[in-house]
Amino acid sequence: MPKEVTLNDQICFQISRAHQLFNKFYQEPLEKFNLTYVQYITLLSLWENDGVTVNYLSQKLGLSNGTLTPLLKRLEKAGWITRNRDKADERRVLIHLTQLGKDNKEPILESVQGCLNRLNYSDDEFADAMDTIIDLQHRLEKTNENDK
């Protein structure tokens, strides 16, 4: 007799649930900066590589332009970034950190790291978790490529 399939046995459900919990988990360290989790990862990407196009951010973050554009408008309105047309190619919009975005990098990262420390991962456990998650991402990407 085959094993009964339950919701808790589904990888997709467990990842979705972990995603929900992480969004909630990040609320505390980010709320003092009036940032959402998705705004935070957008800033993380810009701290790695400032002055990029919307398309670059879309690909890097795995977000559609339709999702990213309103998010970027909110970040701009709050003073974290600027959005300007590329002088060399008016079709491209370049995203730059403002001084506020640059100056708050360390305080935001410290706040998030303090929160992450509550997970009580050893360095090896953290590395193993990251390896497992990245392996799953690669398997999913490969499957999606093969389906095309």
PDB file of C-alpha atoms in Angstrom:
ATOM      1  CA  MET A   1       0.000   0.000   0.000  1.00  0.00           C
ATOM      2  CA  PRO A   2       1.518   3.386  -0.978  1.00  0.00           C
ATOM      3  CA  LYS A   3       2.281   5.901   1.725  1.00  0.00           C
ATOM      4  CA  GLU A   4      -0.484   8.428   2.265  1.00  0.00           C
ATOM      5  CA  VAL A   5       0.425  11.859   0.925  1.00  0.00           C
ATOM      6  CA  THR A   6       0.006  14.594   3.508  1.00  0.00           C
ATOM      7  CA  LEU A   7       0.517  18.327   3.410  1.00  0.00           C
ATOM      8  CA  ASN A   8       3.418  18.167   5.873  1.00  0.00           C
ATOM      9  CA  ASP A   9       5.230  15.693   3.602  1.00  0.00           C
ATOM     10  CA  GLN A  10       5.361  18.158   0.723  1.00  0.00           C
ATOM     11  CA  ILE A  11       8.637  20.045   0.141  1.00  0.00           C
ATOM     12  CA  CYS A  12       6.709  22.851  -1.543  1.00  0.00           C
ATOM     13  CA  PHE A  13       4.545  23.348   1.545  1.00  0.00           C
ATOM     14  CA  GLN A  14       7.494  23.280   3.938  1.00  0.00           C
ATOM     15  CA  ILE A  15       9.396  25.838   1.847  1.00  0.00           C
ATOM     16  CA  SER A  16       6.312  28.026   1.584  1.00  0.00           C
ATOM     17  CA  ARG A  17       5.804  27.833   5.340  1.00  0.00           C
ATOM     18  CA  ALA A  18       9.479  28.614   6.006  1.00  0.00           C
ATOM     19  CA  HIS A  19       9.176  31.596   3.646  1.00  0.00           C
ATOM     20  CA  GLN A  20       6.163  32.895   5.585  1.00  0.00           C
ATOM     21  CA  LEU A  21       8.005  32.444   8.876  1.00  0.00           C
ATOM     22  CA  PHE A  22      11.114  34.200   7.557  1.00  0.00           C
ATOM     23  CA  ASN A  23       9.051  37.172   6.409  1.00  0.00           C
ATOM     24  CA  LYS A  24       7.586  37.423   9.901  1.00  0.00           C
ATOM     25  CA  PHE A  25      11.000  36.768  11.487  1.00  0.00           C
ATOM     26  CA  TYR A  26      12.553  39.684   9.581  1.00  0.00           C
ATOM     27  CA  GLN A  27       9.761  42.109  10.509  1.00  0.00           C
ATOM     28  CA  GLU A  28      11.248  42.873  13.914  1.00  0.00           C
ATOM     29  CA  PRO A  29      14.751  43.924  12.839  1.00  0.00           C
ATOM     30  CA  LEU A  30      13.470  45.786   9.774  1.00  0.00           C
ATOM     31  CA  GLU A  31      10.498  47.632  11.228  1.00  0.00           C
ATOM     32  CA  LYS A  32      12.698  50.264  12.903  1.00  0.00           C
ATOM     33  CA  PHE A  33      13.899  51.153   9.385  1.00  0.00           C
ATOM     34  CA  ASN A  34      10.358  50.980   7.938  1.00  0.00           C
ATOM     35  CA  LEU A  35      11.465  48.270   5.510  1.00  0.00           C
ATOM     36  CA  THR A  36       9.794  45.086   4.342  1.00  0.00           C
ATOM     37  CA  TYR A  37      11.737  41.901   3.723  1.00  0.00           C
ATOM     38  CA  VAL A  38      11.559  42.379  -0.073  1.00  0.00           C
ATOM     39  CA  GLN A  39      12.771  45.975   0.262  1.00  0.00           C
ATOM     40  CA  TYR A  40      15.615  44.687   2.448  1.00  0.00           C
ATOM     41  CA  ILE A  41      16.781  42.135  -0.130  1.00  0.00           C
ATOM     42  CA  THR A  42      16.580  44.841  -2.786  1.00  0.00           C
ATOM     43  CA  LEU A  43      18.889  47.026  -0.699  1.00  0.00           C
ATOM     44  CA  LEU A  44      21.178  44.025  -0.130  1.00  0.00           C
ATOM     45  CA  SER A  45      21.497  43.626  -3.876  1.00  0.00           C
ATOM     46  CA  LEU A  46      22.243  47.327  -4.314  1.00  0.00           C
ATOM     47  CA  TRP A  47      24.858  47.223  -1.545  1.00  0.00           C
ATOM     48  CA  GLU A  48      26.578  44.502  -3.578  1.00  0.00           C
ATOM     49  CA  ASN A  49      26.228  46.328  -6.890  1.00  0.00           C
ATOM     50  CA  ASP A  50      24.930  49.910  -6.978  1.00  0.00           C
ATOM     51  CA  GLY A  51      23.779  51.681 -10.141  1.00  0.00           C
ATOM     52  CA  VAL A  52      22.096  48.744 -11.828  1.00  0.00           C
ATOM     53  CA  THR A  53      19.101  48.477 -14.146  1.00  0.00           C
ATOM     54  CA  VAL A  54      15.629  47.416 -13.132  1.00  0.00           C
ATOM     55  CA  ASN A  55      16.066  44.331 -15.319  1.00  0.00           C
ATOM     56  CA  TYR A  56      19.256  43.398 -13.468  1.00  0.00           C
ATOM     57  CA  LEU A  57      17.465  43.664 -10.117  1.00  0.00           C
ATOM     58  CA  SER A  58      14.509  41.709 -11.475  1.00  0.00           C
ATOM     59  CA  GLN A  59      16.772  38.820 -12.480  1.00  0.00           C
ATOM     60  CA  LYS A  60      18.927  38.971  -9.352  1.00  0.00           C
ATOM     61  CA  LEU A  61      15.941  38.969  -6.984  1.00  0.00           C
ATOM     62  CA  GLY A  62      13.711  36.680  -9.028  1.00  0.00           C
ATOM     63  CA  LEU A  63      10.944  39.294  -9.110  1.00  0.00           C
ATOM     64  CA  SER A  64       8.936  40.384 -12.126  1.00  0.00           C
ATOM     65  CA  ASN A  65       9.247  43.983 -13.316  1.00  0.00           C
ATOM     66  CA  GLY A  66       5.580  44.396 -12.403  1.00  0.00           C
ATOM     67  CA  THR A  67       6.356  43.486  -8.790  1.00  0.00           C
ATOM     68  CA  LEU A  68       9.660  45.334  -8.631  1.00  0.00           C
ATOM     69  CA  THR A  69       8.591  48.686 -10.093  1.00  0.00           C
ATOM     70  CA  PRO A  70       6.084  49.617  -7.330  1.00  0.00           C
ATOM     71  CA  LEU A  71       8.559  48.384  -4.704  1.00  0.00           C
ATOM     72  CA  LEU A  72      11.263  50.637  -6.172  1.00  0.00           C
ATOM     73  CA  LYS A  73       8.856  53.578  -6.253  1.00  0.00           C
ATOM     74  CA  ARG A  74       8.179  53.087  -2.529  1.00  0.00           C
ATOM     75  CA  LEU A  75      11.916  52.877  -1.767  1.00  0.00           C
ATOM     76  CA  GLU A  76      12.479  56.050  -3.786  1.00  0.00           C
ATOM     77  CA  LYS A  77       9.650  57.891  -2.032  1.00  0.00           C
ATOM     78  CA  ALA A  78      11.127  56.862   1.335  1.00  0.00           C
ATOM     79  CA  GLY A  79      14.534  58.247   0.280  1.00  0.00           C
ATOM     80  CA  TRP A  80      16.487  54.966   0.023  1.00  0.00           C
ATOM     81  CA  ILE A  81      17.149  55.002  -3.739  1.00  0.00           C
ATOM     82  CA  THR A  82      16.927  57.100  -6.881  1.00  0.00           C
ATOM     83  CA  ARG A  83      15.583  55.944 -10.238  1.00  0.00           C
ATOM     84  CA  ASN A  84      16.923  57.759 -13.301  1.00  0.00           C
ATOM     85  CA  ARG A  85      16.891  57.114 -17.018  1.00  0.00           C
ATOM     86  CA  ASP A  86      20.250  56.035 -18.406  1.00  0.00           C
ATOM     87  CA  LYS A  87      21.660  58.930 -20.448  1.00  0.00           C
ATOM     88  CA  ALA A  88      23.245  56.440 -22.861  1.00  0.00           C
ATOM     89  CA  ASP A  89      19.995  54.515 -23.350  1.00  0.00           C
ATOM     90  CA  GLU A  90      16.746  56.219 -22.337  1.00  0.00           C
ATOM     91  CA  ARG A  91      14.930  52.860 -22.274  1.00  0.00           C
ATOM     92  CA  ARG A  92      16.936  51.762 -19.245  1.00  0.00           C
ATOM     93  CA  VAL A  93      16.251  52.944 -15.704  1.00  0.00           C
ATOM     94  CA  LEU A  94      19.244  52.931 -13.352  1.00  0.00           C
ATOM     95  CA  ILE A  95      18.789  52.384  -9.634  1.00  0.00           C
ATOM     96  CA  HIS A  96      21.220  54.051  -7.219  1.00  0.00           C
ATOM     97  CA  LEU A  97      21.405  54.114  -3.454  1.00  0.00           C
ATOM     98  CA  THR A  98      20.983  57.502  -1.826  1.00  0.00           C
ATOM     99  CA  GLN A  99      23.113  58.626   1.082  1.00  0.00           C
ATOM    100  CA  LEU A 100      20.381  57.290   3.387  1.00  0.00           C
ATOM    101  CA  GLY A 101      20.661  53.900   1.702  1.00  0.00           C
ATOM    102  CA  LYS A 102      24.432  53.900   2.022  1.00  0.00           C
ATOM    103  CA  ASP A 103      24.564  55.230   5.592  1.00  0.00           C
ATOM    104  CA  ASN A 104      22.101  52.657   6.935  1.00  0.00           C
ATOM    105  CA  LYS A 105      23.804  49.569   5.527  1.00  0.00           C
ATOM    106  CA  GLU A 106      25.704  48.687   8.715  1.00  0.00           C
ATOM    107  CA  PRO A 107      22.858  49.424  11.177  1.00  0.00           C
ATOM    108  CA  ILE A 108      20.433  47.337   9.103  1.00  0.00           C
ATOM    109  CA  LEU A 109      22.877  44.448   8.739  1.00  0.00           C
ATOM    110  CA  GLU A 110      23.631  44.509  12.473  1.00  0.00           C
ATOM    111  CA  SER A 111      19.934  44.469  13.289  1.00  0.00           C
ATOM    112  CA  VAL A 112      19.282  41.531  10.967  1.00  0.00           C
ATOM    113  CA  GLN A 113      22.366  39.633  12.199  1.00  0.00           C
ATOM    114  CA  GLY A 114      21.204  40.028  15.793  1.00  0.00           C
ATOM    115  CA  CYS A 115      17.909  38.479  14.772  1.00  0.00           C
ATOM    116  CA  LEU A 116      19.596  35.636  12.860  1.00  0.00           C
ATOM    117  CA  ASN A 117      21.730  34.815  15.893  1.00  0.00           C
ATOM    118  CA  ARG A 118      18.516  33.717  17.623  1.00  0.00           C
ATOM    119  CA  LEU A 119      18.369  30.732  15.246  1.00  0.00           C
ATOM    120  CA  ASN A 120      21.375  29.289  17.114  1.00  0.00           C
ATOM    121  CA  TYR A 121      23.073  27.872  14.038  1.00  0.00           C
ATOM    122  CA  SER A 122      26.693  26.859  14.399  1.00  0.00           C
ATOM    123  CA  ASP A 123      28.866  27.910  11.460  1.00  0.00           C
ATOM    124  CA  ASP A 124      28.777  24.329  10.125  1.00  0.00           C
ATOM    125  CA  GLU A 125      24.997  24.025  10.531  1.00  0.00           C
ATOM    126  CA  PHE A 126      24.516  27.329   8.724  1.00  0.00           C
ATOM    127  CA  ALA A 127      26.790  26.219   5.875  1.00  0.00           C
ATOM    128  CA  ASP A 128      24.951  22.884   5.612  1.00  0.00           C
ATOM    129  CA  ALA A 129      21.559  24.613   5.516  1.00  0.00           C
ATOM    130  CA  MET A 130      22.777  26.999   2.804  1.00  0.00           C
ATOM    131  CA  ASP A 131      24.226  24.099   0.784  1.00  0.00           C
ATOM    132  CA  THR A 132      20.911  22.215   0.970  1.00  0.00           C
ATOM    133  CA  ILE A 133      18.872  25.249  -0.058  1.00  0.00           C
ATOM    134  CA  ILE A 134      21.217  26.147  -2.930  1.00  0.00           C
ATOM    135  CA  ASP A 135      21.220  22.524  -4.118  1.00  0.00           C
ATOM    136  CA  LEU A 136      17.413  22.557  -4.188  1.00  0.00           C
ATOM    137  CA  GLN A 137      17.420  25.838  -6.118  1.00  0.00           C
ATOM    138  CA  HIS A 138      19.809  24.407  -8.702  1.00  0.00           C
ATOM    139  CA  ARG A 139      17.686  21.260  -9.084  1.00  0.00           C
ATOM    140  CA  LEU A 140      14.563  23.370  -9.595  1.00  0.00           C
ATOM    141  CA  GLU A 141      16.324  25.653 -12.097  1.00  0.00           C
ATOM    142  CA  LYS A 142      17.573  22.620 -14.036  1.00  0.00           C
ATOM    143  CA  THR A 143      14.082  21.093 -14.073  1.00  0.00           C
ATOM    144  CA  ASN A 144      12.576  24.380 -15.274  1.00  0.00           C
ATOM    145  CA  GLU A 145      15.206  24.637 -18.038  1.00  0.00           C
ATOM    146  CA  ASN A 146      14.474  21.078 -19.158  1.00  0.00           C
ATOM    147  CA  ASP A 147      10.739  21.838 -19.309  1.00  0.00           C
ATOM    148  CA  LYS A 148      11.301  24.619 -21.876  1.00  0.00           C
TER     149      LYS A 148
END
